């Protein structure tokens, strides 16, 4: 059996009760933290809390060389961990399909995702979100601006009155000059707001920082204003709202400090 377990958003306690039981019952435990991470815990915290040994795999060790994971699942019970949810905020469908092709049973135990947390923390209604997008570091896409695909996604959602979650780039093991095992970099919301302000300087945006933690931050303002603020430790994301229901407008004013001039009718 290969069990995909979402660890949730913040620390070793964010896992569900079902996930914790499956994790502790596993013969071998693998994890990847190159797409996201638990900002309130490291691997040692997870191991100590759940009495397991965790084998961390890099991107190549998951996507190009999954054999150790599949072999472990073929001869016993293996768990594969990621922050958030293993099949939504990060997808590992290819690994699951490889297991199924070998006759290895699979299951998914979900964790809280950044997108669901963003809706909950901001008060923006979940069914009013459109397609999400990821904003990369300029060096990661070979330019010095915002990729056209990001602009197009946000604009398409705005035309339909829908909100957009903008995930912010994470670079672990790869830096501006290429592979670098010591490189770890997390795009901040102020940096992202500055990039996006080039296209929508006065547009309303909402920062969500450290969702799931005791000190989560939610702040709404113009992109140009958010670019001049600091929001502390990662992880951060941005939401670009579309049309606002009056309850959503009240939520952004009351929960995120949005200026009345941006959310008032």
PDB file of C-alpha atoms in Angstrom:
ATOM      1  CA  UNK A   1       0.000   0.000   0.000  1.00  0.00           C
ATOM      2  CA  UNK A   2       1.140   3.527  -0.824  1.00  0.00           C
ATOM      3  CA  UNK A   3      -0.666   6.136   1.261  1.00  0.00           C
ATOM      4  CA  UNK A   4      -0.432   9.787   0.284  1.00  0.00           C
ATOM      5  CA  UNK A   5      -0.804  11.935   3.392  1.00  0.00           C
ATOM      6  CA  UNK A   6      -1.290  15.684   3.484  1.00  0.00           C
ATOM      7  CA  UNK A   7       0.393  17.228   6.511  1.00  0.00           C
ATOM      8  CA  UNK A   8      -1.680  20.405   6.526  1.00  0.00           C
ATOM      9  CA  UNK A   9      -0.374  23.935   6.684  1.00  0.00           C
ATOM     10  CA  UNK A  10       1.791  24.736   9.673  1.00  0.00           C
ATOM     11  CA  UNK A  11       3.478  22.172  11.931  1.00  0.00           C
ATOM     12  CA  UNK A  12       3.607  18.536  12.981  1.00  0.00           C
ATOM     13  CA  UNK A  13       0.184  18.862  14.653  1.00  0.00           C
ATOM     14  CA  UNK A  14      -1.634  20.036  11.521  1.00  0.00           C
ATOM     15  CA  UNK A  15      -2.107  16.510  10.182  1.00  0.00           C
ATOM     16  CA  UNK A  16      -5.564  14.966  10.516  1.00  0.00           C
ATOM     17  CA  UNK A  17      -6.229  12.217  13.058  1.00  0.00           C
ATOM     18  CA  UNK A  18      -6.666   9.724  10.197  1.00  0.00           C
ATOM     19  CA  UNK A  19      -3.394  10.839   8.649  1.00  0.00           C
ATOM     20  CA  UNK A  20      -1.554  10.517  11.942  1.00  0.00           C
ATOM     21  CA  UNK A  21      -2.771   6.947  12.418  1.00  0.00           C
ATOM     22  CA  UNK A  22      -1.752   5.940   8.887  1.00  0.00           C
ATOM     23  CA  UNK A  23       1.633   7.624   9.248  1.00  0.00           C
ATOM     24  CA  UNK A  24       2.453   5.830  12.477  1.00  0.00           C
ATOM     25  CA  UNK A  25       1.347   2.482  11.044  1.00  0.00           C
ATOM     26  CA  UNK A  26       3.581   2.732   7.972  1.00  0.00           C
ATOM     27  CA  UNK A  27       6.670   0.566   7.506  1.00  0.00           C
ATOM     28  CA  UNK A  28       8.552   3.325   5.648  1.00  0.00           C
ATOM     29  CA  UNK A  29       7.853   7.028   5.336  1.00  0.00           C
ATOM     30  CA  UNK A  30       8.916   9.270   2.447  1.00  0.00           C
ATOM     31  CA  UNK A  31       8.391  13.008   2.064  1.00  0.00           C
ATOM     32  CA  UNK A  32       9.107  15.899  -0.265  1.00  0.00           C
ATOM     33  CA  UNK A  33       9.355  19.545   0.765  1.00  0.00           C
ATOM     34  CA  UNK A  34      10.516  21.161  -2.479  1.00  0.00           C
ATOM     35  CA  UNK A  35       7.013  22.295  -3.513  1.00  0.00           C
ATOM     36  CA  UNK A  36       5.946  23.486  -0.077  1.00  0.00           C
ATOM     37  CA  UNK A  37       6.906  23.087   3.561  1.00  0.00           C
ATOM     38  CA  UNK A  38       5.633  23.256   7.105  1.00  0.00           C
ATOM     39  CA  UNK A  39       6.890  26.611   8.353  1.00  0.00           C
ATOM     40  CA  UNK A  40       6.361  25.640  11.987  1.00  0.00           C
ATOM     41  CA  UNK A  41       8.172  22.296  11.966  1.00  0.00           C
ATOM     42  CA  UNK A  42      11.156  20.548  10.433  1.00  0.00           C
ATOM     43  CA  UNK A  43      11.675  16.883   9.625  1.00  0.00           C
ATOM     44  CA  UNK A  44      12.989  16.204  13.116  1.00  0.00           C
ATOM     45  CA  UNK A  45       9.790  17.571  14.648  1.00  0.00           C
ATOM     46  CA  UNK A  46       7.675  15.289  12.470  1.00  0.00           C
ATOM     47  CA  UNK A  47       9.808  12.273  13.341  1.00  0.00           C
ATOM     48  CA  UNK A  48       9.761  12.984  17.059  1.00  0.00           C
ATOM     49  CA  UNK A  49       6.052  13.726  17.231  1.00  0.00           C
ATOM     50  CA  UNK A  50       4.952  10.652  15.289  1.00  0.00           C
ATOM     51  CA  UNK A  51       7.771   8.238  16.192  1.00  0.00           C
ATOM     52  CA  UNK A  52       8.782   7.596  12.578  1.00  0.00           C
ATOM     53  CA  UNK A  53      11.860   7.940  10.389  1.00  0.00           C
ATOM     54  CA  UNK A  54      11.256  10.184   7.379  1.00  0.00           C
ATOM     55  CA  UNK A  55      13.220   9.757   4.143  1.00  0.00           C
ATOM     56  CA  UNK A  56      13.165  13.113   2.340  1.00  0.00           C
ATOM     57  CA  UNK A  57      13.292  12.947  -1.454  1.00  0.00           C
ATOM     58  CA  UNK A  58      14.230  15.817  -3.746  1.00  0.00           C
ATOM     59  CA  UNK A  59      12.375  16.509  -6.988  1.00  0.00           C
ATOM     60  CA  UNK A  60      14.512  14.107  -9.000  1.00  0.00           C
ATOM     61  CA  UNK A  61      14.071  11.466  -6.319  1.00  0.00           C
ATOM     62  CA  UNK A  62      10.305  11.626  -6.707  1.00  0.00           C
ATOM     63  CA  UNK A  63       9.790  12.327 -10.389  1.00  0.00           C
ATOM     64  CA  UNK A  64      12.770  10.594 -12.018  1.00  0.00           C
ATOM     65  CA  UNK A  65      13.709   7.902  -9.519  1.00  0.00           C
ATOM     66  CA  UNK A  66      10.580   6.778  -7.657  1.00  0.00           C
ATOM     67  CA  UNK A  67      11.758   3.161  -7.448  1.00  0.00           C
ATOM     68  CA  UNK A  68      12.648   3.207  -3.723  1.00  0.00           C
ATOM     69  CA  UNK A  69       9.171   4.508  -2.918  1.00  0.00           C
ATOM     70  CA  UNK A  70       7.438   2.000  -5.159  1.00  0.00           C
ATOM     71  CA  UNK A  71       9.569  -0.895  -3.938  1.00  0.00           C
ATOM     72  CA  UNK A  72       8.739  -0.046  -0.322  1.00  0.00           C
ATOM     73  CA  UNK A  73       5.041   0.150  -1.135  1.00  0.00           C
ATOM     74  CA  UNK A  74       5.218  -3.126  -3.033  1.00  0.00           C
ATOM     75  CA  UNK A  75       6.629  -5.040  -0.077  1.00  0.00           C
ATOM     76  CA  UNK A  76       4.896  -3.264   2.809  1.00  0.00           C
ATOM     77  CA  UNK A  77       3.012  -0.138   3.800  1.00  0.00           C
ATOM     78  CA  UNK A  78       4.660   3.093   2.647  1.00  0.00           C
ATOM     79  CA  UNK A  79       3.571   6.659   3.330  1.00  0.00           C
ATOM     80  CA  UNK A  80       4.327   9.661   1.152  1.00  0.00           C
ATOM     81  CA  UNK A  81       4.067  13.046   2.845  1.00  0.00           C
ATOM     82  CA  UNK A  82       3.761  16.611   1.614  1.00  0.00           C
ATOM     83  CA  UNK A  83       2.680  19.864   3.192  1.00  0.00           C
ATOM     84  CA  UNK A  84      -0.894  20.839   2.434  1.00  0.00           C
ATOM     85  CA  UNK A  85      -2.715  18.188   0.434  1.00  0.00           C
ATOM     86  CA  UNK A  86      -0.766  15.755  -1.710  1.00  0.00           C
ATOM     87  CA  UNK A  87      -3.214  15.823  -4.617  1.00  0.00           C
ATOM     88  CA  UNK A  88      -4.495  19.411  -4.677  1.00  0.00           C
ATOM     89  CA  UNK A  89      -1.964  22.050  -3.718  1.00  0.00           C
ATOM     90  CA  UNK A  90       0.705  19.639  -4.953  1.00  0.00           C
ATOM     91  CA  UNK A  91      -0.151  16.843  -7.338  1.00  0.00           C
ATOM     92  CA  UNK A  92       1.644  13.523  -7.338  1.00  0.00           C
ATOM     93  CA  UNK A  93      -0.769  11.742  -9.608  1.00  0.00           C
ATOM     94  CA  UNK A  94       2.064  10.276 -11.704  1.00  0.00           C
ATOM     95  CA  UNK A  95       3.504   8.493  -8.684  1.00  0.00           C
ATOM     96  CA  UNK A  96       0.096   7.157  -7.754  1.00  0.00           C
ATOM     97  CA  UNK A  97      -0.509   5.885 -11.293  1.00  0.00           C
ATOM     98  CA  UNK A  98       2.873   4.133 -11.328  1.00  0.00           C
ATOM     99  CA  UNK A  99       1.906   2.329  -8.120  1.00  0.00           C
ATOM    100  CA  UNK A 100      -1.489   1.291  -9.496  1.00  0.00           C
ATOM    101  CA  UNK A 101       0.145  -0.037 -12.676  1.00  0.00           C
ATOM    102  CA  UNK A 102       2.233  -2.352 -10.482  1.00  0.00           C
ATOM    103  CA  UNK A 103      -0.816  -3.594  -8.624  1.00  0.00           C
ATOM    104  CA  UNK A 104       0.048  -1.602  -5.507  1.00  0.00           C
ATOM    105  CA  UNK A 105      -2.977  -0.290  -3.645  1.00  0.00           C
ATOM    106  CA  UNK A 106      -3.098   3.455  -3.043  1.00  0.00           C
ATOM    107  CA  UNK A 107      -5.141   5.842  -0.963  1.00  0.00           C
ATOM    108  CA  UNK A 108      -5.148   9.567  -0.253  1.00  0.00           C
ATOM    109  CA  UNK A 109      -5.584  11.128   3.171  1.00  0.00           C
ATOM    110  CA  UNK A 110      -6.236  14.790   2.637  1.00  0.00           C
ATOM    111  CA  UNK A 111      -4.800  17.780   4.449  1.00  0.00           C
ATOM    112  CA  UNK A 112      -5.890  21.400   4.632  1.00  0.00           C
ATOM    113  CA  UNK A 113      -4.845  23.362   1.559  1.00  0.00           C
ATOM    114  CA  UNK A 114      -3.640  26.928   1.177  1.00  0.00           C
ATOM    115  CA  UNK A 115      -6.556  27.732  -1.115  1.00  0.00           C
ATOM    116  CA  UNK A 116      -9.227  26.585   1.325  1.00  0.00           C
ATOM    117  CA  UNK A 117      -7.441  28.448   4.119  1.00  0.00           C
ATOM    118  CA  UNK A 118      -7.286  31.599   1.997  1.00  0.00           C
ATOM    119  CA  UNK A 119     -11.027  31.521   1.513  1.00  0.00           C
ATOM    120  CA  UNK A 120     -11.650  30.904   5.207  1.00  0.00           C
ATOM    121  CA  UNK A 121      -9.283  33.597   6.458  1.00  0.00           C
ATOM    122  CA  UNK A 122     -10.292  36.334   4.014  1.00  0.00           C
ATOM    123  CA  UNK A 123     -14.034  35.731   4.042  1.00  0.00           C
ATOM    124  CA  UNK A 124     -14.081  35.447   0.249  1.00  0.00           C
ATOM    125  CA  UNK A 125     -16.570  32.790  -0.752  1.00  0.00           C
ATOM    126  CA  UNK A 126     -15.004  29.602  -2.041  1.00  0.00           C
ATOM    127  CA  UNK A 127     -17.348  29.135  -5.006  1.00  0.00           C
ATOM    128  CA  UNK A 128     -16.414  32.585  -6.339  1.00  0.00           C
ATOM    129  CA  UNK A 129     -12.775  31.665  -7.020  1.00  0.00           C
ATOM    130  CA  UNK A 130     -11.604  31.038 -10.564  1.00  0.00           C
ATOM    131  CA  UNK A 131      -8.454  29.399 -11.889  1.00  0.00           C
ATOM    132  CA  UNK A 132      -5.395  29.793  -9.640  1.00  0.00           C
ATOM    133  CA  UNK A 133      -1.946  30.764 -10.876  1.00  0.00           C
ATOM    134  CA  UNK A 134       1.652  30.758  -9.620  1.00  0.00           C
ATOM    135  CA  UNK A 135       3.902  33.799  -9.779  1.00  0.00           C
ATOM    136  CA  UNK A 136       7.521  32.709 -10.403  1.00  0.00           C
ATOM    137  CA  UNK A 137      10.685  34.566  -9.530  1.00  0.00           C
ATOM    138  CA  UNK A 138      11.758  36.523 -12.626  1.00  0.00           C
ATOM    139  CA  UNK A 139      14.970  34.499 -12.956  1.00  0.00           C
ATOM    140  CA  UNK A 140      12.953  31.288 -12.979  1.00  0.00           C
ATOM    141  CA  UNK A 141      11.208  32.132 -16.249  1.00  0.00           C
ATOM    142  CA  UNK A 142      14.010  34.045 -17.918  1.00  0.00           C
ATOM    143  CA  UNK A 143      12.391  37.462 -17.744  1.00  0.00           C
ATOM    144  CA  UNK A 144      12.254  40.509 -15.536  1.00  0.00           C
ATOM    145  CA  UNK A 145       8.501  40.893 -15.278  1.00  0.00           C
ATOM    146  CA  UNK A 146       5.288  38.941 -14.735  1.00  0.00           C
ATOM    147  CA  UNK A 147       4.727  36.076 -17.211  1.00  0.00           C
ATOM    148  CA  UNK A 148       1.921  36.589 -19.694  1.00  0.00           C
ATOM    149  CA  UNK A 149       0.221  33.414 -18.439  1.00  0.00           C
ATOM    150  CA  UNK A 150      -0.205  34.968 -14.987  1.00  0.00           C
ATOM    151  CA  UNK A 151      -1.610  38.196 -16.438  1.00  0.00           C
ATOM    152  CA  UNK A 152      -4.012  36.258 -18.655  1.00  0.00           C
ATOM    153  CA  UNK A 153      -5.287  34.102 -15.784  1.00  0.00           C
ATOM    154  CA  UNK A 154      -5.977  37.060 -13.516  1.00  0.00           C
ATOM    155  CA  UNK A 155      -7.604  39.075 -16.286  1.00  0.00           C
ATOM    156  CA  UNK A 156      -9.818  36.170 -17.358  1.00  0.00           C
ATOM    157  CA  UNK A 157     -11.022  35.733 -13.788  1.00  0.00           C
ATOM    158  CA  UNK A 158     -11.594  39.465 -13.311  1.00  0.00           C
ATOM    159  CA  UNK A 159     -13.675  39.615 -16.498  1.00  0.00           C
ATOM    160  CA  UNK A 160     -15.930  36.938 -14.994  1.00  0.00           C
ATOM    161  CA  UNK A 161     -16.006  38.625 -11.591  1.00  0.00           C
ATOM    162  CA  UNK A 162     -14.029  35.793  -9.987  1.00  0.00           C
ATOM    163  CA  UNK A 163     -11.271  35.848  -7.373  1.00  0.00           C
ATOM    164  CA  UNK A 164      -7.754  34.592  -8.151  1.00  0.00           C
ATOM    165  CA  UNK A 165      -5.379  32.833  -5.785  1.00  0.00           C
ATOM    166  CA  UNK A 166      -1.804  33.696  -6.720  1.00  0.00           C
ATOM    167  CA  UNK A 167       0.625  31.178  -5.272  1.00  0.00           C
ATOM    168  CA  UNK A 168       4.088  32.587  -4.719  1.00  0.00           C
ATOM    169  CA  UNK A 169       7.198  30.844  -5.957  1.00  0.00           C
ATOM    170  CA  UNK A 170       9.292  28.530  -3.789  1.00  0.00           C
ATOM    171  CA  UNK A 171      12.795  27.572  -4.814  1.00  0.00           C
ATOM    172  CA  UNK A 172      14.454  24.764  -2.866  1.00  0.00           C
ATOM    173  CA  UNK A 173      17.564  23.180  -4.322  1.00  0.00           C
ATOM    174  CA  UNK A 174      17.568  25.472  -7.358  1.00  0.00           C
ATOM    175  CA  UNK A 175      18.715  29.088  -7.476  1.00  0.00           C
ATOM    176  CA  UNK A 176      19.385  31.842 -10.009  1.00  0.00           C
ATOM    177  CA  UNK A 177      22.414  30.009 -11.395  1.00  0.00           C
ATOM    178  CA  UNK A 178      20.865  26.544 -11.502  1.00  0.00           C
ATOM    179  CA  UNK A 179      20.940  23.536  -9.152  1.00  0.00           C
ATOM    180  CA  UNK A 180      22.098  24.510  -5.675  1.00  0.00           C
ATOM    181  CA  UNK A 181      21.448  22.122  -2.767  1.00  0.00           C
ATOM    182  CA  UNK A 182      21.863  24.949  -0.250  1.00  0.00           C
ATOM    183  CA  UNK A 183      19.426  27.337  -1.918  1.00  0.00           C
ATOM    184  CA  UNK A 184      16.086  27.937  -0.166  1.00  0.00           C
ATOM    185  CA  UNK A 185      14.015  30.952  -1.182  1.00  0.00           C
ATOM    186  CA  UNK A 186      10.379  31.911  -0.636  1.00  0.00           C
ATOM    187  CA  UNK A 187       8.728  34.764  -2.500  1.00  0.00           C
ATOM    188  CA  UNK A 188       7.213  37.296  -0.125  1.00  0.00           C
ATOM    189  CA  UNK A 189       3.870  38.984  -0.615  1.00  0.00           C
ATOM    190  CA  UNK A 190       5.342  42.491  -0.751  1.00  0.00           C
ATOM    191  CA  UNK A 191       7.733  41.411  -3.519  1.00  0.00           C
ATOM    192  CA  UNK A 192       4.869  39.774  -5.406  1.00  0.00           C
ATOM    193  CA  UNK A 193       2.639  42.815  -4.956  1.00  0.00           C
ATOM    194  CA  UNK A 194       5.372  45.017  -6.380  1.00  0.00           C
ATOM    195  CA  UNK A 195       5.626  42.793  -9.469  1.00  0.00           C
ATOM    196  CA  UNK A 196       1.873  42.691  -9.991  1.00  0.00           C
ATOM    197  CA  UNK A 197       1.421  46.414  -9.375  1.00  0.00           C
ATOM    198  CA  UNK A 198       3.054  47.034 -12.744  1.00  0.00           C
ATOM    199  CA  UNK A 199      -0.140  45.708 -14.332  1.00  0.00           C
ATOM    200  CA  UNK A 200      -2.723  46.646 -11.698  1.00  0.00           C
ATOM    201  CA  UNK A 201      -1.263  49.377  -9.488  1.00  0.00           C
ATOM    202  CA  UNK A 202      -4.525  50.364  -7.792  1.00  0.00           C
ATOM    203  CA  UNK A 203      -6.170  46.952  -7.813  1.00  0.00           C
ATOM    204  CA  UNK A 204      -7.411  45.503  -4.543  1.00  0.00           C
ATOM    205  CA  UNK A 205      -5.398  42.513  -3.322  1.00  0.00           C
ATOM    206  CA  UNK A 206      -5.286  40.446  -0.163  1.00  0.00           C
ATOM    207  CA  UNK A 207      -2.181  39.014   1.494  1.00  0.00           C
ATOM    208  CA  UNK A 208      -2.441  35.770   3.428  1.00  0.00           C
ATOM    209  CA  UNK A 209       0.711  34.997   5.418  1.00  0.00           C
ATOM    210  CA  UNK A 210       1.406  31.878   7.482  1.00  0.00           C
ATOM    211  CA  UNK A 211      -2.060  30.356   7.108  1.00  0.00           C
ATOM    212  CA  UNK A 212      -2.657  27.744   9.772  1.00  0.00           C
ATOM    213  CA  UNK A 213      -0.199  29.256  12.241  1.00  0.00           C
ATOM    214  CA  UNK A 214      -0.980  31.065  15.512  1.00  0.00           C
ATOM    215  CA  UNK A 215       0.177  34.350  13.959  1.00  0.00           C
ATOM    216  CA  UNK A 216      -1.489  34.222  10.546  1.00  0.00           C
ATOM    217  CA  UNK A 217      -1.783  37.613   8.825  1.00  0.00           C
ATOM    218  CA  UNK A 218      -4.517  38.773   6.465  1.00  0.00           C
ATOM    219  CA  UNK A 219      -4.176  42.238   4.929  1.00  0.00           C
ATOM    220  CA  UNK A 220      -6.105  43.892   2.097  1.00  0.00           C
ATOM    221  CA  UNK A 221      -5.140  47.052   0.232  1.00  0.00           C
ATOM    222  CA  UNK A 222      -4.043  48.295  -3.166  1.00  0.00           C
ATOM    223  CA  UNK A 223      -1.212  46.275  -4.682  1.00  0.00           C
ATOM    224  CA  UNK A 224       0.977  49.384  -4.653  1.00  0.00           C
ATOM    225  CA  UNK A 225       0.358  49.827  -0.913  1.00  0.00           C
ATOM    226  CA  UNK A 226       0.962  46.154  -0.085  1.00  0.00           C
ATOM    227  CA  UNK A 227       4.288  46.378  -1.933  1.00  0.00           C
ATOM    228  CA  UNK A 228       5.529  48.755   0.744  1.00  0.00           C
ATOM    229  CA  UNK A 229       4.664  46.574   3.746  1.00  0.00           C
ATOM    230  CA  UNK A 230       6.330  43.578   5.386  1.00  0.00           C
ATOM    231  CA  UNK A 231       4.429  40.449   6.346  1.00  0.00           C
ATOM    232  CA  UNK A 232       6.988  38.401   8.250  1.00  0.00           C
ATOM    233  CA  UNK A 233       8.051  34.819   7.773  1.00  0.00           C
ATOM    234  CA  UNK A 234       6.757  32.591   4.930  1.00  0.00           C
ATOM    235  CA  UNK A 235       4.650  31.118   3.511  1.00  0.00           C
ATOM    236  CA  UNK A 236       2.740  33.905   1.757  1.00  0.00           C
ATOM    237  CA  UNK A 237       0.147  34.060  -1.000  1.00  0.00           C
ATOM    238  CA  UNK A 238      -1.931  36.769  -2.663  1.00  0.00           C
ATOM    239  CA  UNK A 239      -5.577  36.881  -3.639  1.00  0.00           C
ATOM    240  CA  UNK A 240      -6.783  39.247  -6.368  1.00  0.00           C
ATOM    241  CA  UNK A 241     -10.517  39.642  -5.730  1.00  0.00           C
ATOM    242  CA  UNK A 242     -13.086  39.907  -8.468  1.00  0.00           C
ATOM    243  CA  UNK A 243     -16.562  41.291  -7.878  1.00  0.00           C
ATOM    244  CA  UNK A 244     -17.416  41.416  -4.187  1.00  0.00           C
ATOM    245  CA  UNK A 245     -20.639  40.268  -2.566  1.00  0.00           C
ATOM    246  CA  UNK A 246     -21.568  42.693   0.225  1.00  0.00           C
ATOM    247  CA  UNK A 247     -20.675  40.061   2.842  1.00  0.00           C
ATOM    248  CA  UNK A 248     -17.260  39.603   1.223  1.00  0.00           C
ATOM    249  CA  UNK A 249     -16.730  43.365   1.214  1.00  0.00           C
ATOM    250  CA  UNK A 250     -17.608  43.518   4.907  1.00  0.00           C
ATOM    251  CA  UNK A 251     -15.231  40.629   5.601  1.00  0.00           C
ATOM    252  CA  UNK A 252     -12.302  42.274   3.836  1.00  0.00           C
ATOM    253  CA  UNK A 253     -12.920  45.493   5.742  1.00  0.00           C
ATOM    254  CA  UNK A 254     -13.459  43.807   9.093  1.00  0.00           C
ATOM    255  CA  UNK A 255     -10.977  40.933   8.883  1.00  0.00           C
ATOM    256  CA  UNK A 256      -8.285  42.277   6.571  1.00  0.00           C
ATOM    257  CA  UNK A 257      -8.385  46.030   7.139  1.00  0.00           C
ATOM    258  CA  UNK A 258      -9.344  46.886   3.565  1.00  0.00           C
ATOM    259  CA  UNK A 259      -9.855  50.631   3.038  1.00  0.00           C
ATOM    260  CA  UNK A 260     -13.544  51.515   2.720  1.00  0.00           C
ATOM    261  CA  UNK A 261     -12.793  53.269  -0.571  1.00  0.00           C
ATOM    262  CA  UNK A 262     -11.786  49.925  -2.116  1.00  0.00           C
ATOM    263  CA  UNK A 263     -14.617  47.720  -0.890  1.00  0.00           C
ATOM    264  CA  UNK A 264     -17.493  50.140  -0.296  1.00  0.00           C
ATOM    265  CA  UNK A 265     -20.362  50.322  -2.728  1.00  0.00           C
TER     266      UNK A 265
END
